[in-house]
Coordinates of C-alpha atoms and ligand atoms in Angstrom, one line a residue:
E1 CA 15.8 0.7 50.2
E2 CA 18.7 3.1 51.1
K3 CA 17.4 6.3 52.8
T4 CA 20.2 8.8 52.6
G5 CA 19.7 11.5 55.3
L6 CA 16.3 10.3 56.0
K7 CA 15.4 8.3 59.2
D8 CA 12.5 6.0 60.1
F9 CA 11.3 6.3 63.8
L10 CA 10.2 2.9 64.9
H11 CA 11.5 2.3 68.3
I12 CA 12.9 4.8 71.0
N13 CA 16.2 2.8 71.4
D14 CA 17.1 3.2 67.6
F15 CA 18.4 6.6 68.8
D16 CA 20.9 7.7 71.4
K17 CA 20.1 10.0 74.3
G18 CA 21.8 13.0 73.0
T19 CA 19.3 12.5 69.5
I20 CA 16.2 11.8 71.7
L21 CA 17.0 15.0 73.9
K22 CA 17.7 17.0 70.7
I23 CA 14.3 16.1 69.2
L24 CA 12.7 17.0 72.5
D25 CA 14.2 20.4 72.6
R26 CA 13.3 21.0 69.2
A27 CA 10.0 20.0 70.1
K28 CA 9.8 22.8 72.6
E29 CA 11.2 25.3 70.3
V30 CA 8.6 24.5 67.5
K31 CA 5.7 24.3 70.1
A32 CA 6.5 27.8 71.3
L33 CA 6.7 29.1 67.9
L34 CA 3.1 27.6 67.0
K35 CA 1.8 28.7 70.4
S36 CA 2.9 32.4 69.8
G37 CA 0.8 32.3 66.4
E38 CA 3.5 32.3 64.4
R39 CA 2.5 30.8 60.9
T40 CA 5.5 31.5 58.7
Y41 CA 7.6 28.6 59.7
L42 CA 6.7 26.0 56.8
P43 CA 9.5 23.4 56.6
F44 CA 7.3 20.9 55.3
K45 CA 5.9 23.2 52.5
G46 CA 5.3 21.3 49.3
K47 CA 5.5 17.8 51.1
T48 CA 2.9 15.1 51.5
M49 CA 2.4 12.5 54.1
A50 CA 0.7 9.4 53.8
M51 CA -1.1 8.0 57.1
I52 CA -2.2 4.5 57.2
F53 CA -4.6 3.5 60.1
A54 CA -5.3 -0.1 60.4
K55 CA -7.0 0.5 63.9
P56 CA -9.2 3.6 65.3
S57 CA -7.4 6.8 66.6
M58 CA -8.3 10.2 67.6
R59 CA -5.1 11.8 68.9
T60 CA -2.6 10.2 66.6
R61 CA -4.7 11.2 63.5
V62 CA -5.6 14.6 64.4
S63 CA -2.0 15.5 65.8
F64 CA 0.0 14.0 62.9
E65 CA -2.6 15.9 60.2
T66 CA -2.6 19.1 62.1
G67 CA 0.9 19.3 62.8
F68 CA 2.0 18.4 59.4
Y69 CA -0.2 21.2 58.0
L70 CA 0.9 23.7 60.4
L71 CA 4.1 23.4 59.4
G72 CA 3.3 23.8 55.6
G73 CA 2.7 20.1 54.7
H74 CA -0.4 18.0 53.5
A75 CA -1.3 14.7 55.2
I76 CA -3.7 12.1 53.4
F77 CA -5.8 9.7 55.8
L78 CA -6.0 6.0 54.7
G79 CA -8.3 4.2 57.0
P80 CA -9.0 0.5 57.5
N81 CA -10.9 0.3 54.3
D82 CA -8.7 2.1 52.0
I83 CA -5.5 0.1 52.2
E84 CA -6.5 -3.3 53.8
M85 CA -2.8 -3.9 54.2
G86 CA -1.9 -7.5 53.5
K87 CA -5.3 -8.1 52.2
R88 CA -6.0 -6.1 49.2
E89 CA -2.4 -5.6 48.6
E90 CA 1.1 -6.7 50.1
T91 CA 3.0 -4.4 52.3
R92 CA 6.1 -4.3 50.1
D93 CA 4.0 -3.0 47.2
I94 CA 2.4 -0.6 49.4
A95 CA 5.5 0.8 50.9
R96 CA 7.1 1.2 47.3
V97 CA 4.0 2.8 45.7
L98 CA 3.3 5.2 48.6
S99 CA 7.0 6.1 48.5
R100 CA 6.6 7.4 45.1
Y101 CA 3.8 9.9 45.9
N102 CA 4.9 11.0 49.3
D103 CA 7.9 12.4 51.3
I104 CA 7.2 10.5 54.6
I105 CA 4.7 7.8 55.7
M106 CA 3.2 7.3 59.2
A107 CA 1.5 4.1 59.9
R108 CA -0.7 2.6 62.8
L109 CA -0.9 -1.3 62.5
F110 CA -1.6 -4.5 64.3
A111 CA 1.6 -6.8 63.8
H112 CA 4.9 -5.1 64.5
Q113 CA 6.5 -7.0 61.7
D114 CA 4.1 -5.3 59.1
L115 CA 5.7 -2.0 60.2
L116 CA 9.2 -3.2 60.0
D117 CA 8.4 -4.7 56.2
L118 CA 6.9 -1.3 55.5
A119 CA 10.0 0.7 56.6
N120 CA 12.2 -1.7 54.7
Y121 CA 10.5 -1.6 51.4
A122 CA 9.7 2.4 51.6
S123 CA 12.3 4.8 50.2
V124 CA 10.9 7.5 52.4
P125 CA 10.9 7.7 56.4
V126 CA 8.2 5.7 58.1
I127 CA 7.0 6.7 61.5
N128 CA 5.5 4.3 64.0
G129 CA 2.1 5.4 65.0
L130 CA 1.3 2.5 67.3
T131 CA 1.5 -1.1 66.9
D132 CA 0.7 -4.1 69.1
Y133 CA 4.4 -3.9 70.2
N134 CA 5.1 -0.2 71.1
H135 CA 4.2 3.3 70.6
P136 CA 7.2 5.5 70.4
C137 CA 5.3 8.9 69.4
Q138 CA 3.4 8.6 72.7
I139 CA 6.5 8.2 74.9
M140 CA 8.2 11.1 73.0
A141 CA 5.0 13.2 74.0
D142 CA 5.2 11.8 77.7
A143 CA 8.9 12.8 78.0
L144 CA 8.1 16.2 76.7
T145 CA 5.3 16.6 79.3
M146 CA 7.7 15.6 82.0
I147 CA 10.3 18.0 81.0
E148 CA 7.7 20.6 81.1
H149 CA 6.1 19.7 84.4
I150 CA 9.0 18.2 86.5
G151 CA 12.1 19.6 84.5
Q152 CA 13.7 16.6 83.4
I153 CA 13.3 12.9 82.9
E154 CA 16.7 11.8 84.3
G155 CA 16.5 10.8 87.9
T156 CA 12.7 10.6 88.1
K157 CA 10.5 7.7 89.2
V158 CA 7.7 6.7 86.7
V159 CA 5.3 3.8 87.9
Y160 CA 3.2 2.4 85.3
V161 CA 0.0 0.6 86.9
G162 CA -1.8 -2.0 84.7
D163 CA -1.2 -4.1 81.5
G164 CA 2.5 -4.8 80.2
N165 CA 1.5 -3.7 76.8
N166 CA 2.9 -1.5 73.9
I167 CA 3.0 1.5 76.0
V168 CA 5.1 -0.1 78.6
H169 CA 7.3 -1.5 75.8
S170 CA 8.2 2.2 74.7
W171 CA 8.9 2.9 78.5
L172 CA 11.3 0.2 78.6
L173 CA 12.9 1.2 75.4
L174 CA 13.4 4.6 76.5
A175 CA 14.7 3.6 79.9
A176 CA 17.4 1.8 77.8
V177 CA 18.6 5.2 76.6
I178 CA 18.0 7.9 79.4
P179 CA 18.3 7.1 82.9
F180 CA 15.5 7.1 85.3
H181 CA 13.6 4.6 87.7
F182 CA 10.9 2.8 85.9
V183 CA 8.5 0.5 87.5
C184 CA 5.7 -1.5 85.6
V185 CA 3.3 -2.9 88.3
C186 CA 0.9 -5.5 86.6
P187 CA -1.1 -8.4 87.6
K188 CA 0.8 -11.9 87.1
G189 CA 0.4 -12.9 83.6
Y190 CA 0.3 -9.6 82.1
E191 CA 3.9 -8.7 82.4
P192 CA 5.7 -6.9 79.4
D193 CA 7.6 -8.8 76.7
A194 CA 10.5 -10.6 78.3
K195 CA 13.0 -9.7 75.6
T196 CA 12.1 -6.0 75.9
I197 CA 12.7 -6.1 79.8
E198 CA 16.0 -7.7 79.0
I199 CA 17.0 -4.9 76.5
A200 CA 16.2 -2.4 79.0
Q201 CA 18.1 -4.2 81.8
Q202 CA 21.0 -5.0 79.5
A203 CA 21.6 -1.3 78.5
G204 CA 22.4 -0.9 82.3
V205 CA 21.0 2.8 81.9
S206 CA 18.1 2.8 84.2
K207 CA 16.9 0.9 87.2
I208 CA 14.0 -1.3 85.8
E209 CA 11.3 -3.2 88.1
I210 CA 8.5 -5.5 87.2
T211 CA 6.3 -5.8 90.3
H212 CA 2.7 -6.8 91.3
D213 CA 1.7 -4.6 94.4
P214 CA 0.6 -1.2 93.2
K215 CA 0.4 0.3 96.8
E216 CA 4.2 -0.6 97.5
A217 CA 5.2 0.3 93.7
V218 CA 3.9 3.9 93.6
K219 CA 5.6 5.3 96.8
G220 CA 7.4 8.3 95.8
A221 CA 6.7 8.1 92.2
D222 CA 7.0 11.5 90.1
V223 CA 4.6 10.0 87.8
V224 CA 2.0 7.4 88.2
Y225 CA 0.8 6.4 84.6
S226 CA -2.0 4.1 83.4
D227 CA -3.6 2.9 80.2
V228 CA -6.7 0.8 79.3
W229 CA -6.5 -2.9 80.4
A230 CA -7.8 -4.1 77.2
S231 CA -6.0 -2.7 74.1
M232 CA -7.3 -2.3 70.6
G233 CA -7.5 -5.8 69.3
Q234 CA -8.1 -7.3 72.7
K235 CA -11.5 -5.9 73.4
Q236 CA -13.1 -9.4 73.3
E237 CA -10.9 -10.1 76.5
A238 CA -12.2 -6.9 78.3
E239 CA -14.5 -8.7 80.7
Q240 CA -11.9 -11.3 81.8
R241 CA -9.3 -8.6 82.1
R242 CA -11.4 -6.7 84.3
K243 CA -11.4 -9.5 86.7
D244 CA -7.8 -9.9 86.5
F245 CA -6.7 -6.5 87.0
Q246 CA -8.9 -6.0 90.2
G247 CA -6.8 -3.9 92.5
F248 CA -4.9 -2.0 89.8
Q249 CA -7.2 0.8 89.3
V250 CA -5.5 4.3 89.8
D251 CA -7.8 6.0 92.5
E252 CA -7.3 8.7 94.9
E253 CA -6.1 6.4 97.6
L254 CA -3.4 5.0 95.4
M255 CA -2.4 8.6 94.5
K256 CA -2.2 9.5 98.0
I257 CA 0.1 6.7 98.6
A258 CA 2.2 8.0 95.8
G259 CA 2.6 11.2 97.4
P260 CA 2.0 14.8 96.6
Q261 CA 4.8 15.4 94.2
A262 CA 3.2 12.6 92.0
F263 CA 1.7 13.6 88.6
F264 CA -0.8 11.5 87.0
M265 CA -0.6 10.7 83.2
H266 CA -2.5 8.3 80.7
C267 CA -2.2 7.9 77.0
L268 CA -5.9 8.2 76.4
P269 CA -8.4 7.1 75.5
A270 CA -9.3 6.4 79.1
E271 CA -12.0 4.1 80.5
R272 CA -13.2 6.3 83.5
G273 CA -14.2 4.2 86.3
V274 CA -12.0 1.1 85.0
E275 CA -8.5 1.5 85.0
V276 CA -8.5 5.2 86.8
T277 CA -11.3 7.0 88.8
N278 CA -12.9 10.2 87.5
G279 CA -11.5 12.0 90.2
V280 CA -7.9 11.3 89.5
I281 CA -8.3 12.3 85.8
E282 CA -9.9 15.5 86.9
A283 CA -7.5 16.3 89.8
P284 CA -5.2 19.2 89.6
N285 CA -2.1 17.1 89.4
S286 CA -3.5 15.1 86.3
I287 CA -1.6 16.3 83.4
V288 CA -3.4 14.0 80.8
F289 CA -4.5 16.9 78.5
P290 CA -1.0 18.7 78.2
Q291 CA 0.1 15.2 77.6
A292 CA -2.3 14.8 74.6
E293 CA -1.5 18.3 73.3
N294 CA 2.1 17.3 73.2
R295 CA 1.6 14.3 71.0
M296 CA 1.6 17.1 68.1
H297 CA 4.7 19.0 69.2
A298 CA 6.6 15.9 69.8
Q299 CA 5.6 14.3 66.4
N300 CA 6.5 17.7 64.6
A301 CA 10.1 17.5 65.9
V302 CA 10.2 13.7 65.2
M303 CA 9.2 14.2 61.5
L304 CA 11.6 17.1 61.1
H305 CA 14.3 14.9 62.3
S306 CA 13.3 12.0 60.1
L307 CA 13.4 14.3 57.1
G308 CA 16.7 15.7 58.0
L309 CA 15.2 19.3 58.4
Ligands
CP401 N1 -2.9 8.1 72.6 C1 -3.3 7.7 71.4 O1 -2.4 7.2 70.5 O2 -4.6 7.9 71.2 P1 -5.5 7.5 69.6 O3 -5.5 6.0 69.8 O4 -6.7 8.4 69.8 O5 -4.5 8.0 68.7
NVA402 N1 -2.4 0.4 74.7 C1 -3.6 1.0 74.1 C2 -2.9 2.4 73.6 C3 -3.8 3.3 72.8 C4 -3.2 4.8 72.5 C5 -3.9 0.3 72.7 O1 -3.0 -0.1 72.1 O2 -5.1 0.3 72.4

């Protein structure tokens, strides 16, 4: 369907640098407004959002629902048992029916292709709330958090320690747009998608490294970032992965090697004592909670952009 004046938000690199930075600026502006207690800015008034969840969620569900409501709109939660995408009903039918009731659709799905199909058949903007492939709203929140704590993304060094998963793909796609130094340090066999690495490298914007020695990688990092070793849909591999990821825990020693300038970030939920120690999450340079808070502010700005508001 043609979406005049409306835009899906599926991958960071669907947008140019100017647009990403403009959305982040808007996020800062609307965040300040909401934090001041102001409740008269209601750009989503009279609008509804359908939120499809094929997987569990805390941050994504609550931040989208709360954010949309605070700006005047109404959000509808559809859990795995409500929609049963591709099982009870085909994606192309869901897309066209939901578009007739709602102004915007947010979806958290397994297969990325399902999200692309949903966006293709919907006549309203579709926002990616995480797929097996990527998680762009998370990386927008992370970028906003870096701007607040470091002042910028450009020129920084971000070292992701762990599994080359959906979070890494979104970091790589951000690195295709904004110049910084991105390192994914992972066990052999757990590298991110080769095509996505290529997209990031061929953009020629950032320095991209995929390496296997955490102690070497984190030196001089502005951000050390971690995520679970077994993502949603991989929990049956958790035991094997714990073995394969030995040496990849972010602990106090690794943060010390990184240096005093290094912030710790994690998209959450975290398995304390597995991919990260308790001490690192609770340390003064851990910014995981401001980061989680920024999900709402980043997404509010994404939705304003998607709706042309
Ligand atoms: N970071 C994140 O997306 O959290 P949830 O899975 O709780 O939504
Ligand atoms: N990589 C994790 C991120 C959760 C927000 C997962 O997909 O489960």
